[in-house]
Amino acid sequence: MRSRSSPGFVSSQEVARLAGVSRSAVSRTFTPGASVSPETRERVMKAAKTLGYHVNHLARGLISQTTGIVCLVVSDIATPYLSSMVDALTRRLQEAGKVAMVINATGKLEKIEDAIRQTLHYRADATVVLSGSPDRAIIQTCLDSGQRMILLNRDEMLPGIRNVSLDHAAAAREALDAFLAAGCRRLAVVTSAARTPSLVGRETGFVDAARAVGLEVATWSEGPTAHASGAAGARRLLGRTDRPDAVFCVTDLLACGFMDVARHEFGLRIPKDVSVIGFDDIEQAAWPSYNLTTFAQPVAEIADYVVTCVAADEVAEAVPRRLFAAPMIRRSTVRR
Amino acid sequence: MRSRSSPGFVSSQEVARLAGVSRSAVSRTFTPGASVSPETRERVMKAAKTLGYHVNHLARGLISQTTGIVCLVVSDIATPYLSSMVDALTRRLQEAGKVAMVINATGKLEKIEDAIRQTLHYRADATVVLSGSPDRAIIQTCLDSGQRMILLNRDEMLPGIRNVSLDHAAAAREALDAFLAAGCRRLAVVTSAARTPSLVGRETGFVDAARAVGLEVATWSEGPTAHASGAAGARRLLGRTDRPDAVFCVTDLLACGFMDVARHEFGLRIPKDVSVIGFDDIEQAAWPSYNLTTFAQPVAEIADYVVTCVAADEVAEAVPRRLFAAPMIRRSTVRR
DNA sequence: GACAGCTTTGCACACGAGTGCAAAAAATCC
DNA sequence: GGATTTTTTGCACTCGTGTGCAAAGCTGTC
């Protein structure tokens, strides 16, 4: 395949030499829309194939100011919802000719800032923040450096930023309606100690909607956003004398934890004794053991929109936050 | 923060101008071990902070031949095991000063090759192949280009490649022993149609071990490596007259699907009627609804080893495949 | 104060590519 | 065939950085 004896990457210079043309010709061959005659193009392509040449995107990015790199800042990648989001994003970005650089922001607050700063070292075309609550100053720094920023489910309203979010309040209201239609009146909400805008939006949306019809709702909010926290919430809420008959868990993971304890520790039947609604529609929600009524994250649509933002020619100054609807997936954890 | 009026990234040239030093001084300030006097270093740092300067790793990589980029080629990122592997890898790589570029190889065979080829465009320091079965030729191309390659659970034994794998056969034998100790004799194995080396290793390891003690094992292998396939396997295997009393599912996802159908469609009790063992120790395996006995992937150890390989100075020519043990996690899906 | 030895600094080149410009070549027109 | 237009090609500059080399600066000793 290769005729050179020294190992390492092949440069356009070497291809040019073998093809008997100038380096410019090689460059133009791999630049769409550039002027090259068919025969030189063919000679170059042949030489490139012989040597195993691949355009160095880093060097290209140096001069053309666009690297094709998109940074994904995300914590808790191993979480079902976020991993499916990363899956969708990486795939769509690739289809659009970009490539995703994943910055793992798990850990302390400073680490998130370090992670975002890391982004700047690679002159990414855009940075997508999937989780973590980065400081306003850091985001401003990125914007100043010409970084295009896309925030998912954050609430920073700086000019130049693209905000993408879900209509959590509407979903919360729909959840309440479903509970009320099922005849439930003793409401509770289970959330985690992580006060991210999306979780808070779901919680307060539910509580506010309940208040509007004159109902109070018991709240559990401790621990990380995980199965164990939902389990802990169940132990607490179900141990009370006025046990709730309808529980809105702001995350499917919490809902699974809640259901596991409700069934295996309290011997309750779902939805006969307690109705449960989750959020995210993770894969496990559809498994027969849970069969959870929940709200689907429009993962594909969000990914499409993000790619649109990344690929857009102009950076519109003030774009209103883009709000997506989360359709309810009715399964069997709410009484009929 | 910034005094320049034009947007965009700041170069070392501008920092040099503000600090009143040469560009070399700026470069040396950000190069560990380079010779700079304390006062110039301080002036440079101050100017850099004022302007919001960040070293351009792309330009640096151009000259120093090491970009700090490590490509992760992976399909089905949304899968519990793989997402936790990606989580561990991205975190460890970052701690080692590298950054992960995720190439989503989901889809057809050609796409995987395209994905790996993509790797070469960014002059990554190394490529880690987590899934997909890339062609030998593609791997050879990468090696020729000086790409360091690390293959997880693949069986390509080319010189220059680092192979990392689990001792699947040992785990399979341990699973069989557990079943035998529980008094089970009617064995079955559930796997998917994906004939990856790891899944095949587990399956044949189990079947061979069973044959060694004179037992035959029924096999189900259809569909993707997912919950639905495990469910389908259960419908088939449990519908037979000589229903198995011990089932080794080569993946926890398959095991969950199997258990769900065994319980909810056949009304069987686990482990009283059927014993089940999985593989991977995904988060859901520990949930009370499953409480699955399984084998833990040594995710952290593997990630550590991969980082060691990536950061190693020399590329040893012939390194034997590194085999990790998968310890058995005994929970409650096997009779005592 | 002269000299040796060490540290710091700037110049200039290199990395691998894209592109404006003008020369060269080819195609078209009269 | 010559003039004109169009296409193709190569030169040379550029992007932002690291680094060898030699000059300059500093320190210390006799």
XYZ file of C-alpha atoms in Angstrom, chain A residues 39-227:
189
model
C -6.575 14.465 -15.403
C -4.521 16.111 -12.630
C -7.278 15.298 -10.162
C -7.068 11.680 -11.169
C -3.299 11.580 -10.906
C -3.447 13.156 -7.488
C -6.123 10.780 -6.284
C -4.090 7.843 -7.467
C -0.951 9.059 -5.746
C -2.937 9.793 -2.583
C -4.331 6.300 -2.560
C -0.926 4.774 -3.133
C 0.620 6.644 -0.239
C -2.406 6.447 2.028
C -2.877 10.177 2.237
C -5.481 11.798 4.446
C -6.033 15.542 4.646
C -4.868 16.883 7.980
C -7.975 18.547 9.353
C -5.951 20.253 12.037
C -3.766 22.088 9.561
C -6.793 22.816 7.430
C -8.592 24.230 10.443
C -5.648 26.460 11.131
C -6.126 28.399 7.939
C -9.809 27.969 7.193
C -10.957 28.868 10.703
C -13.299 25.914 10.898
C -12.098 22.681 12.410
C -15.194 20.545 12.110
C -14.911 19.798 15.800
C -17.926 20.202 18.042
C -17.417 19.868 21.781
C -19.998 18.073 23.863
C -19.737 19.010 27.520
C -21.540 16.378 29.502
C -21.518 14.810 32.922
C -22.961 11.432 33.834
C -22.618 10.064 30.320
C -23.418 6.608 31.628
C -26.938 7.729 32.426
C -29.554 6.274 30.034
C -31.006 9.559 28.852
C -27.712 11.368 28.376
C -26.057 8.452 26.652
C -28.872 8.302 24.121
C -28.533 12.036 23.618
C -24.807 11.670 23.028
C -25.532 8.819 20.654
C -27.941 10.920 18.608
C -25.699 13.974 18.612
C -22.531 12.189 17.581
C -24.355 10.445 14.774
C -26.041 13.543 13.398
C -22.908 15.626 13.685
C -20.982 13.041 11.738
C -23.626 13.017 9.033
C -23.186 16.775 8.810
C -19.444 16.373 8.339
C -18.553 17.331 11.897
C -17.004 15.282 14.630
C -17.776 15.282 18.335
C -15.229 15.817 21.056
C -16.621 14.671 24.377
C -15.623 16.591 27.468
C -16.505 14.685 30.592
C -17.562 17.269 33.128
C -18.308 14.863 35.940
C -17.068 16.078 39.259
C -16.646 19.322 41.040
C -17.750 22.669 39.764
C -14.241 23.760 38.911
C -13.787 20.690 36.798
C -16.722 21.712 34.662
C -15.133 25.061 34.063
C -11.821 23.424 33.260
C -13.650 21.166 30.868
C -15.293 24.036 29.062
C -12.023 25.875 28.957
C -10.530 22.780 27.370
C -12.930 23.403 24.542
C -11.143 26.604 23.618
C -7.848 24.830 23.111
C -9.229 22.991 20.123
C -10.926 25.886 18.376
C -14.149 23.952 18.123
C -16.792 25.234 15.754
C -19.289 25.068 18.578
C -19.736 23.858 22.124
C -22.847 22.044 23.237
C -23.420 21.980 26.975
C -25.586 19.015 27.883
C -25.236 19.104 31.611
C -23.514 20.797 34.446
C -24.268 24.352 35.385
C -21.361 26.377 34.094
C -20.747 29.811 35.447
C -21.933 32.789 33.459
C -18.384 34.135 33.266
C -17.039 31.012 31.621
C -19.732 31.075 29.011
C -19.005 34.710 28.337
C -15.331 33.872 27.878
C -16.224 31.273 25.290
C -18.523 33.653 23.467
C -15.828 36.313 23.454
C -13.453 33.874 21.853
C -15.900 33.386 19.042
C -17.134 30.029 20.292
C -20.639 29.286 19.258
C -22.485 28.027 22.325
C -25.567 25.840 22.516
C -27.057 25.168 25.909
C -29.440 22.313 26.539
C -31.842 22.761 29.400
C -29.861 25.616 30.932
C -31.212 29.046 31.596
C -28.455 31.395 30.591
C -29.938 34.068 28.415
C -26.839 35.724 27.000
C -26.836 37.236 23.545
C -25.226 34.885 21.071
C -26.243 31.777 22.945
C -28.636 29.228 21.579
C -30.915 27.822 24.211
C -32.762 24.580 23.733
C -35.196 23.326 26.282
C -38.316 21.298 26.861
C -41.696 22.563 27.889
C -41.428 21.083 31.349
C -44.351 23.015 32.768
C -46.729 21.739 30.108
C -45.609 18.174 30.701
C -46.003 18.568 34.450
C -49.552 19.847 33.947
C -50.336 16.889 31.711
C -49.019 14.539 34.376
C -51.262 16.168 36.957
C -54.284 15.895 34.669
C -53.597 12.203 34.180
C -53.452 11.664 37.947
C -56.639 13.637 38.526
C -58.454 11.754 35.773
C -57.415 8.541 37.514
C -59.054 9.784 40.685
C -55.847 10.399 42.592
C -55.803 13.203 45.126
C -52.866 12.571 47.465
C -50.002 13.893 45.341
C -46.264 13.704 45.704
C -43.261 14.614 43.632
C -39.864 12.919 43.751
C -36.801 14.804 42.614
C -33.103 14.934 43.404
C -30.905 17.419 45.179
C -29.502 18.543 41.822
C -31.319 21.796 41.181
C -30.903 21.853 37.437
C -33.358 24.037 35.516
C -35.048 21.069 33.903
C -35.680 19.201 37.139
C -36.785 22.343 38.911
C -39.065 23.188 35.995
C -40.786 19.831 36.215
C -41.139 19.970 39.979
C -42.462 23.510 40.259
C -44.639 22.998 37.194
C -46.313 20.094 38.957
C -46.628 21.815 42.305
C -48.008 25.006 40.768
C -50.554 23.141 38.686
C -51.672 21.225 41.764
C -52.027 24.398 43.812
C -54.119 25.882 41.026
C -56.731 23.205 41.685
C -56.341 23.457 45.435
C -54.151 20.436 46.108
C -50.927 20.286 48.106
C -48.089 18.002 47.107
C -45.544 16.242 49.276
C -41.974 16.583 48.038
C -38.846 14.490 48.264
C -35.624 15.946 46.938
C -32.399 14.378 48.097
C -29.373 12.667 46.617
C -28.195 12.438 43.040
C -30.548 11.899 40.130
C -30.424 8.132 40.301
C -32.281 4.935 41.119
